[in-house]
XYZ file of C-alpha atoms in Angstrom:
690
model
C 165.083 111.610 139.860
C 166.111 111.863 143.551
C 167.545 108.741 145.630
C 166.601 108.007 149.029
C 168.055 106.081 151.694
C 166.830 103.619 153.885
C 168.323 102.124 157.081
C 168.646 98.144 157.242
C 164.940 96.226 157.170
C 163.228 99.643 156.785
C 161.252 99.000 153.151
C 160.123 103.081 151.329
C 158.647 103.496 147.581
C 160.743 104.824 144.928
C 159.564 108.022 144.181
C 157.917 107.803 140.473
C 158.199 110.353 137.729
C 154.612 111.636 135.997
C 153.980 110.604 132.409
C 151.766 113.532 130.706
C 148.542 112.285 128.778
C 149.050 111.545 125.373
C 147.626 113.791 122.367
C 144.504 113.147 121.156
C 143.941 112.067 118.423
C 141.443 113.301 115.051
C 140.202 109.735 114.429
C 139.222 109.537 118.107
C 137.510 113.275 117.822
C 133.607 113.542 116.742
C 131.048 116.360 116.826
C 127.452 115.233 117.003
C 128.774 112.049 116.221
C 130.104 113.434 112.896
C 133.784 112.546 112.489
C 136.282 115.406 112.458
C 136.628 117.196 109.627
C 137.071 120.361 108.402
C 136.784 122.731 104.853
C 134.079 121.309 102.651
C 133.777 118.404 104.414
C 132.982 119.639 107.698
C 129.982 118.499 109.394
C 126.439 120.453 109.840
C 124.421 120.162 112.811
C 120.657 120.518 113.316
C 121.661 121.985 117.138
C 124.682 122.625 119.454
C 126.751 119.372 119.236
C 127.964 117.627 121.968
C 132.065 117.484 120.938
C 133.310 114.127 121.957
C 137.212 112.919 122.268
C 138.488 109.473 123.649
C 141.660 110.612 125.584
C 144.693 108.266 127.058
C 146.881 108.374 129.874
C 150.270 106.164 129.135
C 150.189 102.521 129.974
C 153.291 102.767 131.625
C 151.700 105.802 133.848
C 149.197 103.303 135.822
C 150.732 103.398 139.461
C 149.242 104.510 141.681
C 145.234 104.103 140.296
C 144.598 107.904 140.484
C 147.842 108.560 137.861
C 145.676 106.563 135.353
C 142.888 109.556 135.103
C 142.303 111.829 132.843
C 140.320 114.996 132.123
C 139.204 116.872 129.060
C 140.275 120.091 127.926
C 137.771 121.623 125.260
C 137.887 124.691 123.397
C 135.540 126.301 120.410
C 135.864 129.874 119.237
C 134.834 131.360 115.846
C 134.659 135.032 113.882
C 131.235 136.894 114.901
C 129.850 139.237 112.444
C 132.229 141.932 113.606
C 135.031 140.550 112.959
C 135.989 139.618 116.337
C 137.246 136.163 117.566
C 134.965 134.134 120.138
C 136.755 131.569 122.580
C 134.560 129.057 124.767
C 136.375 126.611 126.960
C 135.090 123.858 129.136
C 137.248 121.070 131.510
C 135.456 117.984 132.211
C 136.516 115.809 135.346
C 139.366 112.798 135.361
C 138.031 109.646 134.790
C 140.083 106.857 133.314
C 142.119 106.452 130.799
C 140.623 105.286 127.392
C 137.138 106.933 127.966
C 135.507 109.425 126.052
C 135.103 112.755 127.152
C 132.267 114.803 125.934
C 131.061 118.656 125.938
C 127.346 119.393 125.477
C 127.265 122.764 123.749
C 123.938 124.394 125.615
C 121.202 126.197 123.091
C 122.746 129.296 122.606
C 126.301 128.776 123.164
C 127.023 128.908 119.347
C 125.967 131.249 116.616
C 124.124 129.761 113.873
C 124.943 129.534 109.960
C 128.951 130.129 111.390
C 132.021 127.852 110.679
C 132.997 126.461 114.348
C 136.675 125.598 115.391
C 137.362 123.039 118.581
C 139.853 121.174 119.980
C 140.927 119.314 123.034
C 143.636 118.177 125.216
C 143.965 115.980 128.011
C 144.982 116.853 131.700
C 146.193 114.167 134.420
C 146.080 116.778 137.386
C 149.861 117.143 137.038
C 150.608 117.763 133.076
C 148.449 118.729 130.416
C 148.621 116.624 126.656
C 149.619 118.302 122.999
C 146.117 119.667 121.991
C 144.649 118.290 119.506
C 145.638 120.332 116.660
C 149.123 120.401 117.199
C 151.664 119.287 115.323
C 150.243 116.103 112.618
C 147.159 116.967 114.338
C 144.141 118.984 113.351
C 141.658 121.137 114.398
C 137.817 120.263 114.172
C 134.649 122.299 112.398
C 131.499 122.383 112.390
C 128.625 124.685 111.158
C 125.357 125.002 113.559
C 122.340 125.194 110.892
C 119.268 126.587 112.328
C 116.853 126.743 109.159
C 114.675 123.764 107.870
C 115.246 123.162 103.951
C 111.641 124.797 101.851
C 109.227 122.499 100.665
C 110.398 120.820 98.131
C 108.816 121.105 94.019
C 107.457 118.309 92.308
C 106.531 117.560 88.489
C 106.231 115.168 85.665
C 106.230 115.033 82.246
C 104.237 111.329 82.114
C 102.363 112.238 84.951
C 100.965 115.850 85.321
C 99.726 116.746 89.015
C 95.895 116.857 89.174
C 94.990 115.641 85.479
C 91.906 113.297 84.962
C 93.237 110.234 83.969
C 96.596 109.407 82.506
C 98.096 106.962 80.854
C 98.662 104.141 82.541
C 99.529 100.992 83.707
C 102.556 99.548 82.557
C 104.198 103.078 81.586
C 107.524 104.455 83.205
C 106.623 107.696 84.859
C 109.660 110.045 86.136
C 108.805 112.667 89.239
C 111.571 115.737 89.114
C 112.592 116.728 92.523
C 113.774 119.531 93.709
C 113.736 122.762 96.585
C 114.646 126.481 96.823
C 117.487 125.972 99.172
C 120.862 125.659 97.749
C 121.883 122.740 100.756
C 119.566 120.182 100.301
C 121.153 116.907 100.281
C 118.912 114.526 100.134
C 115.617 113.570 99.458
C 112.852 111.102 101.016
C 109.830 109.832 99.328
C 107.301 107.603 99.349
C 104.547 106.485 96.718
C 100.768 105.177 98.723
C 101.676 101.568 98.541
C 105.460 101.849 97.815
C 108.565 102.230 96.869
C 109.775 104.475 99.243
C 113.329 105.912 99.614
C 116.103 108.467 99.792
C 117.548 109.882 96.976
C 120.450 112.073 96.621
C 121.232 114.928 93.932
C 124.276 114.941 91.948
C 125.342 118.547 93.731
C 123.772 120.177 96.791
C 120.771 121.686 96.365
C 120.637 120.250 93.148
C 117.116 118.123 91.558
C 116.872 114.573 91.443
C 114.746 112.283 89.328
C 112.154 109.337 90.329
C 111.147 106.610 87.961
C 107.976 104.923 89.269
C 106.091 102.268 88.112
C 102.305 102.165 88.285
C 100.691 98.745 88.932
C 97.663 99.512 89.340
C 94.631 102.305 87.949
C 93.327 104.965 90.529
C 94.797 107.976 92.248
C 98.480 108.073 93.549
C 99.903 110.190 95.645
C 103.488 111.123 96.128
C 105.296 112.423 99.498
C 108.890 114.258 99.479
C 110.468 115.906 101.815
C 114.222 117.989 101.510
C 116.347 117.104 103.945
C 119.347 119.624 104.060
C 123.082 118.911 104.854
C 122.529 119.213 108.909
C 119.600 116.090 109.234
C 116.476 118.896 108.914
C 113.998 118.176 107.116
C 111.470 120.748 104.967
C 108.010 120.405 105.190
C 106.081 117.459 103.250
C 105.370 117.997 100.103
C 102.704 115.867 98.261
C 101.886 115.493 94.597
C 98.426 113.594 93.315
C 98.294 112.055 89.972
C 95.766 109.905 88.121
C 96.435 106.621 86.737
C 94.280 104.655 83.786
C 94.268 101.575 83.108
C 96.565 100.114 81.083
C 96.968 100.377 77.016
C 95.142 97.500 75.059
C 97.257 95.499 72.920
C 98.635 96.953 69.757
C 98.585 94.178 67.961
C 96.147 90.711 68.791
C 94.739 87.871 67.140
C 93.053 85.138 68.733
C 93.430 81.882 66.493
C 89.733 81.634 67.416
C 89.282 81.736 63.551
C 86.500 79.158 61.795
C 87.767 75.958 60.720
C 89.050 76.260 56.783
C 90.104 79.928 57.410
C 93.581 81.085 55.764
C 94.393 83.961 57.797
C 94.009 85.168 61.409
C 91.377 88.008 62.300
C 93.365 90.911 63.674
C 91.805 92.416 67.149
C 93.971 94.707 66.604
C 96.834 95.418 63.786
C 96.766 93.901 60.735
C 95.615 90.251 59.752
C 98.219 87.556 59.869
C 98.203 84.914 56.754
C 98.319 81.265 57.589
C 100.827 78.891 55.847
C 99.190 75.580 54.614
C 100.488 73.838 57.937
C 98.184 76.039 60.296
C 94.653 74.264 60.796
C 92.082 76.407 62.733
C 88.992 75.343 65.063
C 91.361 73.287 67.267
C 90.686 73.458 70.920
C 89.988 76.023 73.296
C 91.414 76.703 76.989
C 89.243 75.510 79.582
C 88.701 78.261 81.700
C 89.180 80.931 79.669
C 86.988 82.763 77.109
C 89.300 81.478 74.213
C 87.227 78.585 72.334
C 88.683 77.921 70.181
C 92.853 77.751 69.100
C 94.883 77.157 65.978
C 97.056 74.197 65.159
C 100.554 74.227 63.682
C 101.869 71.437 62.235
C 105.974 71.801 62.681
C 106.690 72.311 59.208
C 107.569 74.699 57.150
C 103.910 75.577 55.969
C 103.054 75.869 59.736
C 103.529 79.570 60.541
C 101.096 82.895 60.663
C 102.759 86.248 59.937
C 100.743 90.020 59.395
C 104.083 90.378 57.079
C 104.435 93.610 58.844
C 106.275 95.064 62.416
C 103.880 94.025 66.236
C 106.638 96.125 67.602
C 107.372 99.237 66.418
C 110.746 99.592 68.015
C 112.751 96.494 69.378
C 114.847 98.959 71.711
C 111.794 100.540 73.979
C 109.820 98.769 75.807
C 107.315 96.114 74.784
C 105.630 92.735 75.997
C 104.954 89.346 73.962
C 102.433 86.801 75.134
C 100.488 83.761 73.929
C 98.618 80.441 74.964
C 100.728 77.536 74.103
C 100.270 73.769 73.947
C 103.522 72.237 72.586
C 102.947 68.326 70.186
C 106.189 67.774 71.458
C 108.992 69.073 74.284
C 112.023 67.289 73.144
C 113.379 70.244 70.769
C 113.199 73.950 70.557
C 110.181 75.704 69.167
C 109.120 79.263 68.795
C 105.585 80.601 69.419
C 106.210 84.236 68.792
C 109.051 85.861 66.916
C 110.154 89.168 64.729
C 112.289 89.388 62.233
C 115.344 91.865 62.994
C 117.125 91.473 58.807
C 118.745 87.366 59.007
C 117.757 87.038 62.615
C 115.176 87.113 65.261
C 114.609 90.161 67.508
C 113.075 88.236 70.015
C 111.722 84.331 70.595
C 109.099 83.324 73.105
C 108.919 79.539 73.522
C 110.612 76.473 74.049
C 113.950 76.139 74.224
C 116.401 72.748 75.999
C 113.339 71.587 77.833
C 112.262 75.070 79.563
C 109.886 78.248 78.405
C 112.401 80.962 76.989
C 111.962 84.777 76.331
C 115.251 85.921 74.128
C 116.608 88.813 73.309
C 120.089 88.722 71.518
C 122.108 86.922 73.375
C 120.481 87.124 76.700
C 117.676 84.438 77.513
C 115.300 83.765 81.085
C 113.843 80.508 81.215
C 112.258 78.451 83.516
C 108.565 76.173 83.814
C 108.336 72.819 82.948
C 106.604 72.603 79.755
C 104.355 69.309 78.875
C 103.099 67.762 76.211
C 99.427 68.455 75.104
C 99.626 70.901 78.057
C 98.237 74.721 77.706
C 100.600 77.429 79.289
C 100.305 80.993 78.849
C 103.294 82.714 78.422
C 104.034 86.433 78.641
C 107.782 87.799 77.754
C 108.526 91.680 79.004
C 111.499 93.728 77.935
C 111.827 96.666 80.206
C 113.676 99.918 78.643
C 113.503 101.539 81.475
C 115.592 99.104 83.093
C 117.304 97.017 80.356
C 116.242 93.825 81.545
C 113.515 90.925 80.134
C 111.558 89.142 82.367
C 109.606 85.754 81.688
C 106.130 84.646 83.172
C 104.439 81.483 83.020
C 100.783 80.627 83.727
C 101.181 84.328 85.578
C 104.400 83.222 87.503
C 107.632 85.219 87.458
C 110.273 82.463 86.248
C 113.852 82.779 85.939
C 116.166 84.993 86.766
C 115.735 88.595 84.852
C 118.477 89.130 82.144
C 119.857 92.881 81.066
C 119.265 92.698 77.536
C 120.826 94.280 73.728
C 117.771 94.427 71.673
C 118.536 95.013 67.441
C 117.866 98.430 66.342
C 115.995 96.877 63.297
C 112.433 95.735 62.936
C 111.063 93.180 60.126
C 107.831 91.247 60.039
C 106.065 89.471 63.456
C 105.881 85.924 62.795
C 104.024 83.045 64.600
C 105.457 80.089 64.865
C 108.882 80.351 63.231
C 112.111 82.841 64.340
C 114.324 84.046 61.261
C 117.203 81.860 60.490
C 119.181 83.417 58.189
C 117.228 83.301 54.468
C 115.072 81.025 55.903
C 113.578 80.004 59.504
C 113.567 78.098 62.279
C 112.651 76.634 65.489
C 108.963 75.947 63.814
C 106.258 75.131 66.533
C 103.870 71.765 66.714
C 100.944 72.016 68.736
C 98.417 74.687 69.646
C 98.489 78.674 69.908
C 95.744 80.863 71.002
C 95.598 84.883 71.932
C 99.008 86.262 70.786
C 99.270 89.667 72.110
C 101.811 92.321 71.318
C 101.924 95.395 74.024
C 103.770 98.579 73.806
C 104.129 99.223 77.613
C 105.203 96.536 80.778
C 102.655 93.986 81.048
C 103.366 94.030 85.362
C 102.619 91.057 87.107
C 98.875 91.541 87.968
C 98.319 91.830 84.888
C 100.419 88.654 84.067
C 98.379 86.791 86.484
C 94.864 87.924 85.146
C 96.439 87.365 81.219
C 96.632 83.483 82.612
C 94.044 82.736 84.916
C 91.757 79.884 84.442
C 88.153 80.478 86.367
C 87.860 76.984 88.219
C 84.576 75.649 87.317
C 82.504 73.277 89.803
C 81.690 70.064 88.456
C 80.218 68.456 91.251
C 78.579 69.085 94.621
C 77.220 66.506 97.008
C 75.268 67.765 100.014
C 74.213 64.336 101.502
C 70.871 65.167 102.871
C 68.485 63.212 100.959
C 68.978 59.681 99.277
C 66.148 58.126 96.854
C 66.596 54.845 95.131
C 70.117 54.334 96.860
C 71.642 57.748 95.318
C 72.219 61.183 97.023
C 71.517 63.753 94.434
C 74.071 66.118 93.118
C 72.737 69.578 93.681
C 72.665 70.802 90.423
C 71.395 67.701 88.479
C 74.447 66.081 87.613
C 75.413 62.214 88.586
C 74.723 61.341 92.070
C 76.354 59.634 94.688
C 75.665 55.877 94.415
C 75.249 54.466 98.384
C 76.927 51.082 99.094
C 75.925 48.592 101.018
C 77.406 49.976 104.868
C 76.286 53.231 103.844
C 73.250 55.624 104.998
C 72.347 59.111 105.027
C 71.602 60.278 108.771
C 68.970 63.143 109.318
C 69.477 65.725 112.042
C 66.426 67.080 114.025
C 63.794 68.896 113.029
C 61.393 71.429 114.985
C 58.451 68.703 115.043
C 59.844 67.021 118.089
C 61.925 69.143 121.120
C 63.375 66.609 123.625
C 63.681 69.266 126.165
C 60.225 69.935 125.973
C 58.787 65.951 125.194
C 60.964 63.042 127.186
C 59.600 61.289 125.077
C 61.445 62.773 121.778
C 64.505 60.751 121.126
C 67.674 62.393 120.951
C 68.977 63.025 117.147
C 72.421 64.067 116.415
C 72.655 67.386 114.279
C 74.044 66.927 111.005
C 78.039 67.961 110.000
C 76.560 70.583 107.993
C 72.929 71.174 106.865
C 69.674 68.896 107.316
C 71.867 65.595 106.841
C 74.850 63.630 106.016
C 76.714 60.606 104.774
C 77.277 57.654 108.000
C 79.627 55.347 106.683
C 79.954 51.813 109.065
C 83.864 51.263 108.164
C 83.660 47.807 106.636
C 81.943 47.926 103.528
C 80.425 51.430 103.423
C 81.048 53.634 100.506
C 79.743 56.145 98.075
C 80.479 56.627 94.675
C 79.662 58.158 91.324
C 79.420 56.369 88.152
C 82.316 57.783 85.928
C 84.983 60.049 86.621
C 84.375 63.731 87.496
C 87.720 65.016 87.838
C 90.225 65.347 85.363
C 93.436 64.914 87.651
C 95.566 65.487 85.156
C 94.885 68.698 84.824
C 94.133 71.321 87.709
C 91.508 69.951 90.101
C 90.265 71.093 93.465
C 88.076 68.732 95.972
C 86.984 69.082 99.417
C 84.604 67.349 102.318
C 83.561 67.249 105.679
C 84.444 64.412 107.640
C 84.091 62.957 111.247
C 86.288 60.084 112.317
C 83.707 57.920 114.894
C 86.609 56.254 116.250
C 89.179 58.139 118.856
C 91.960 55.607 117.514
C 91.780 54.022 114.725
C 92.828 50.450 113.877
C 93.831 51.030 110.310
C 94.351 54.025 107.721
C 90.484 55.232 106.219
C 90.717 56.842 102.901
C 87.758 59.867 103.001
C 88.187 60.594 99.297
C 89.627 58.928 96.270
C 89.541 58.837 92.538
C 90.864 55.599 91.188
C 92.880 54.851 87.347
C 93.251 51.422 86.328
C 95.939 50.289 88.363
C 95.711 52.680 91.706
C 94.338 56.193 93.240
C 95.196 58.972 91.213
C 95.195 60.700 94.883
C 93.330 59.621 97.930
C 92.754 61.497 101.182
C 93.035 59.362 104.347
C 93.962 59.598 108.372
C 96.760 57.375 109.159
C 96.531 57.071 112.420
C 99.948 55.697 113.275
C 101.042 58.870 112.510
C 98.005 61.103 114.174
C 97.622 63.035 110.448
C 95.651 63.621 107.500
C 97.644 62.482 104.147
C 97.177 63.796 100.655
C 98.125 60.654 98.755
C 99.359 60.836 94.317
C 100.948 58.053 93.283
C 103.184 59.171 90.677
C 102.155 56.555 88.311
C 99.008 54.469 87.238
C 101.107 51.122 88.683
C 100.507 49.391 91.714
C 104.277 50.001 93.826
C 104.528 53.607 91.492
C 106.282 56.107 93.997
C 104.234 58.240 95.766
C 104.362 61.956 96.813
C 102.444 62.436 100.183
C 101.697 65.235 102.246
C 100.252 65.489 106.194
C 98.591 67.589 108.685
C 98.614 66.531 112.051
C 95.367 66.711 113.766
C 94.364 63.689 116.783
C 91.251 61.607 115.616
C 87.420 62.990 116.213
C 86.020 60.085 118.218
C 82.839 60.708 117.110
C 83.049 63.978 118.795
C 82.154 67.534 117.460
C 81.881 69.512 114.226
C 84.526 67.103 112.358
C 87.225 68.465 109.785
C 86.901 70.822 106.554
C 90.150 68.958 104.238
C 90.580 69.986 100.775
C 92.993 69.013 97.786
C 94.204 71.703 95.255
C 96.359 70.773 92.419
C 97.907 73.227 90.150
C 99.150 72.192 86.888
C 99.926 75.570 85.711
C 102.403 75.653 89.528
C 103.358 71.816 89.291
C 102.181 71.784 93.332
C 99.715 69.867 95.516
C 98.332 71.365 98.635
C 96.552 69.712 101.786
C 94.469 72.059 103.319
C 92.774 71.153 107.083
C 89.753 73.822 108.019
C 91.089 76.299 105.327
C 95.071 76.367 106.300
C 97.722 74.814 104.239
C 101.510 74.612 105.560
C 104.631 73.922 104.228
C 104.474 70.652 105.070
C 101.656 70.382 103.591
C 102.567 71.455 100.250
C 104.620 69.535 97.311
C 105.734 69.792 93.820
C 104.122 67.092 91.229
C 104.706 67.645 87.591
C 103.067 65.112 86.114
C 99.418 64.842 87.016
C 98.081 61.727 85.286
C 94.022 61.299 83.704
C 92.226 58.665 85.755
C 89.294 56.726 84.582
C 87.273 55.496 87.649
C 84.568 56.857 89.772
C 84.702 59.351 92.550
C 84.870 57.379 95.641
C 83.781 58.915 99.450
C 84.982 56.302 101.900
C 87.022 53.626 100.558
C 90.779 53.661 98.080
C 92.500 51.289 96.338
C 94.830 48.784 98.324
C 96.967 46.125 96.537
C 94.260 46.343 93.424
C 91.259 45.992 95.424
C 89.450 48.590 97.886
C 90.111 48.897 101.155
C 90.707 51.607 104.063
C 87.074 51.809 104.502
C 86.099 54.972 106.724
C 84.335 54.757 110.032
C 82.790 57.930 110.627
C 80.416 60.787 108.727
C 80.586 62.802 105.750
C 79.485 65.693 104.511
C 79.773 68.441 101.617
C 81.378 66.886 98.751
C 82.465 69.687 96.267
C 84.624 69.193 93.396
C 85.841 72.166 90.864
C 88.051 71.813 87.561
C 90.845 74.435 88.571
C 92.759 75.560 91.105
C 90.972 77.753 93.988
C 92.711 80.297 95.416
C 93.331 80.332 99.469
C 90.087 82.509 100.232
C 87.539 80.181 98.077
C 89.552 76.999 99.703
C 88.291 78.575 103.219
C 85.088 78.710 102.215
C 84.378 75.321 101.480
C 82.515 72.777 103.444
C 80.702 75.678 105.065
C 77.646 75.274 103.359
C 77.481 78.624 101.814
């Protein structure tokens, strides 16, 4: 450095020595967005890439500002087909230190399928850094691949292409995908309706196997594309196959044999001998085609067995299902099992207050067993995944668990489980329709097996009145009108006010030709006895229009009472501007209540009213309130213990402090009641007059 003398009082800047830029680091270099690499790790690209580097000048070299500017000098080289080395260079404009510099390599600048090396150094206009390949650095490499991989091939031993029809729903298929190209790194696939994804072979260019479980029958298609190392894609290979309905059970006992029978007829498989503790001719399951079942007394002779296996090999996929109604829930009880030497290979039943499916030490449990209530149970062991799952009333419960089944197989049992030289956990209650499948029973099938069809138990269109009662549409119990209740009839075509000034203006009915009008003081209508079994699943719907804009008190439109309080009631709560469903948890005055609500302003006698519906699903222990066909999380609640009510179905009033009150002022129409829980689509049709 040269010293500069200055006269007194005159300032001069000291000369500053320029510092060279820093060597670019390998971790700051990318090839087409991929990290710098060489050898087997070098990236393959589908087009001449953009080479990028982050370049730095020393922090000390920051005065003046232009001293902290750097550019990049890129260099790329390769050996051509004649063995001659070729080189390209590119220099970028200088920018601030720490900026990313790039070289966009144009199409045709580098040959295809050739290893290209590159490096970079920084230049501040005065000095250059070492090359990124110098010292402990490294060159970067890439290969430009300009050829798409060939179309993939697909095959499956379970589901051959274009074969009509192949077994079936619940049976796993395995689809082997390969490509003639040796550089395929992945395959993307998509089944119509799902699933879809990406799988990678163990070795470059190798095959993969995609498992698939059909959950529905019909025409299926698998679309596959091969993807090479450069990200290039083949054209789509489509593979069409045809899936049959799921195989029927390999064993089934309806248990609907005549009273006095000593064995259960097998629909499929071997008849099951019944112990003396088994009584046939028990109650059926409402809403199903199972009209009778078997009762097991929970004693040493309360069992059935075919004295043969129903599951041929417990290590292979199987499913076992049954309708079960426990007479008690305070101890473990087994609905079905199969012997495995001195233990049970699996058990399906009740354990620790929940429904349970067990294999070895693995267990899935869930649901809420209730004494005297039917539940449909389905346990599935899927050998493909090695997991077990449990469905209760058509819904998956608990958490799937890894299971290791035993290799031995013994006799199938209904109502007990093997334990040493004897049996344990004997079933006390009713059992029906025991089935065993040698495949996966998929979720949709589980729901159908557990389906309990809804049945109309009353529909009152409220269009006419005879002797003080409005008839039920199908000849059932009528609704008797109390004082303050009348049937309003809408206008007919005999007199049209627009054409005849002497014609009175008559309001139209809510639905159809008439509706019930209540005075809000004493008006109501009621059946003679109960319509709904409120201890089981039920649905009830109504159309209602409030006469007041701001009602002075709560008003009940529907209720059905027990001895001390309503089992349910639907009311308008003006304080909250909501329609409410109120479900007392016991038949006691002052019992805790489950309340769900939907916000809606009072009608004030205007408009076409609102369609309300209540759905109680005993299978899932939930209640829902629908308003104009819609429900929500705030209108849904858990309700595990519905209780039977003995009072009539009431329209326009509810129980209050042991008496009647909450009289409704307004119009009511289309009261409909069902045994069973309607689904959303059926609820949306209620109150429409169809």
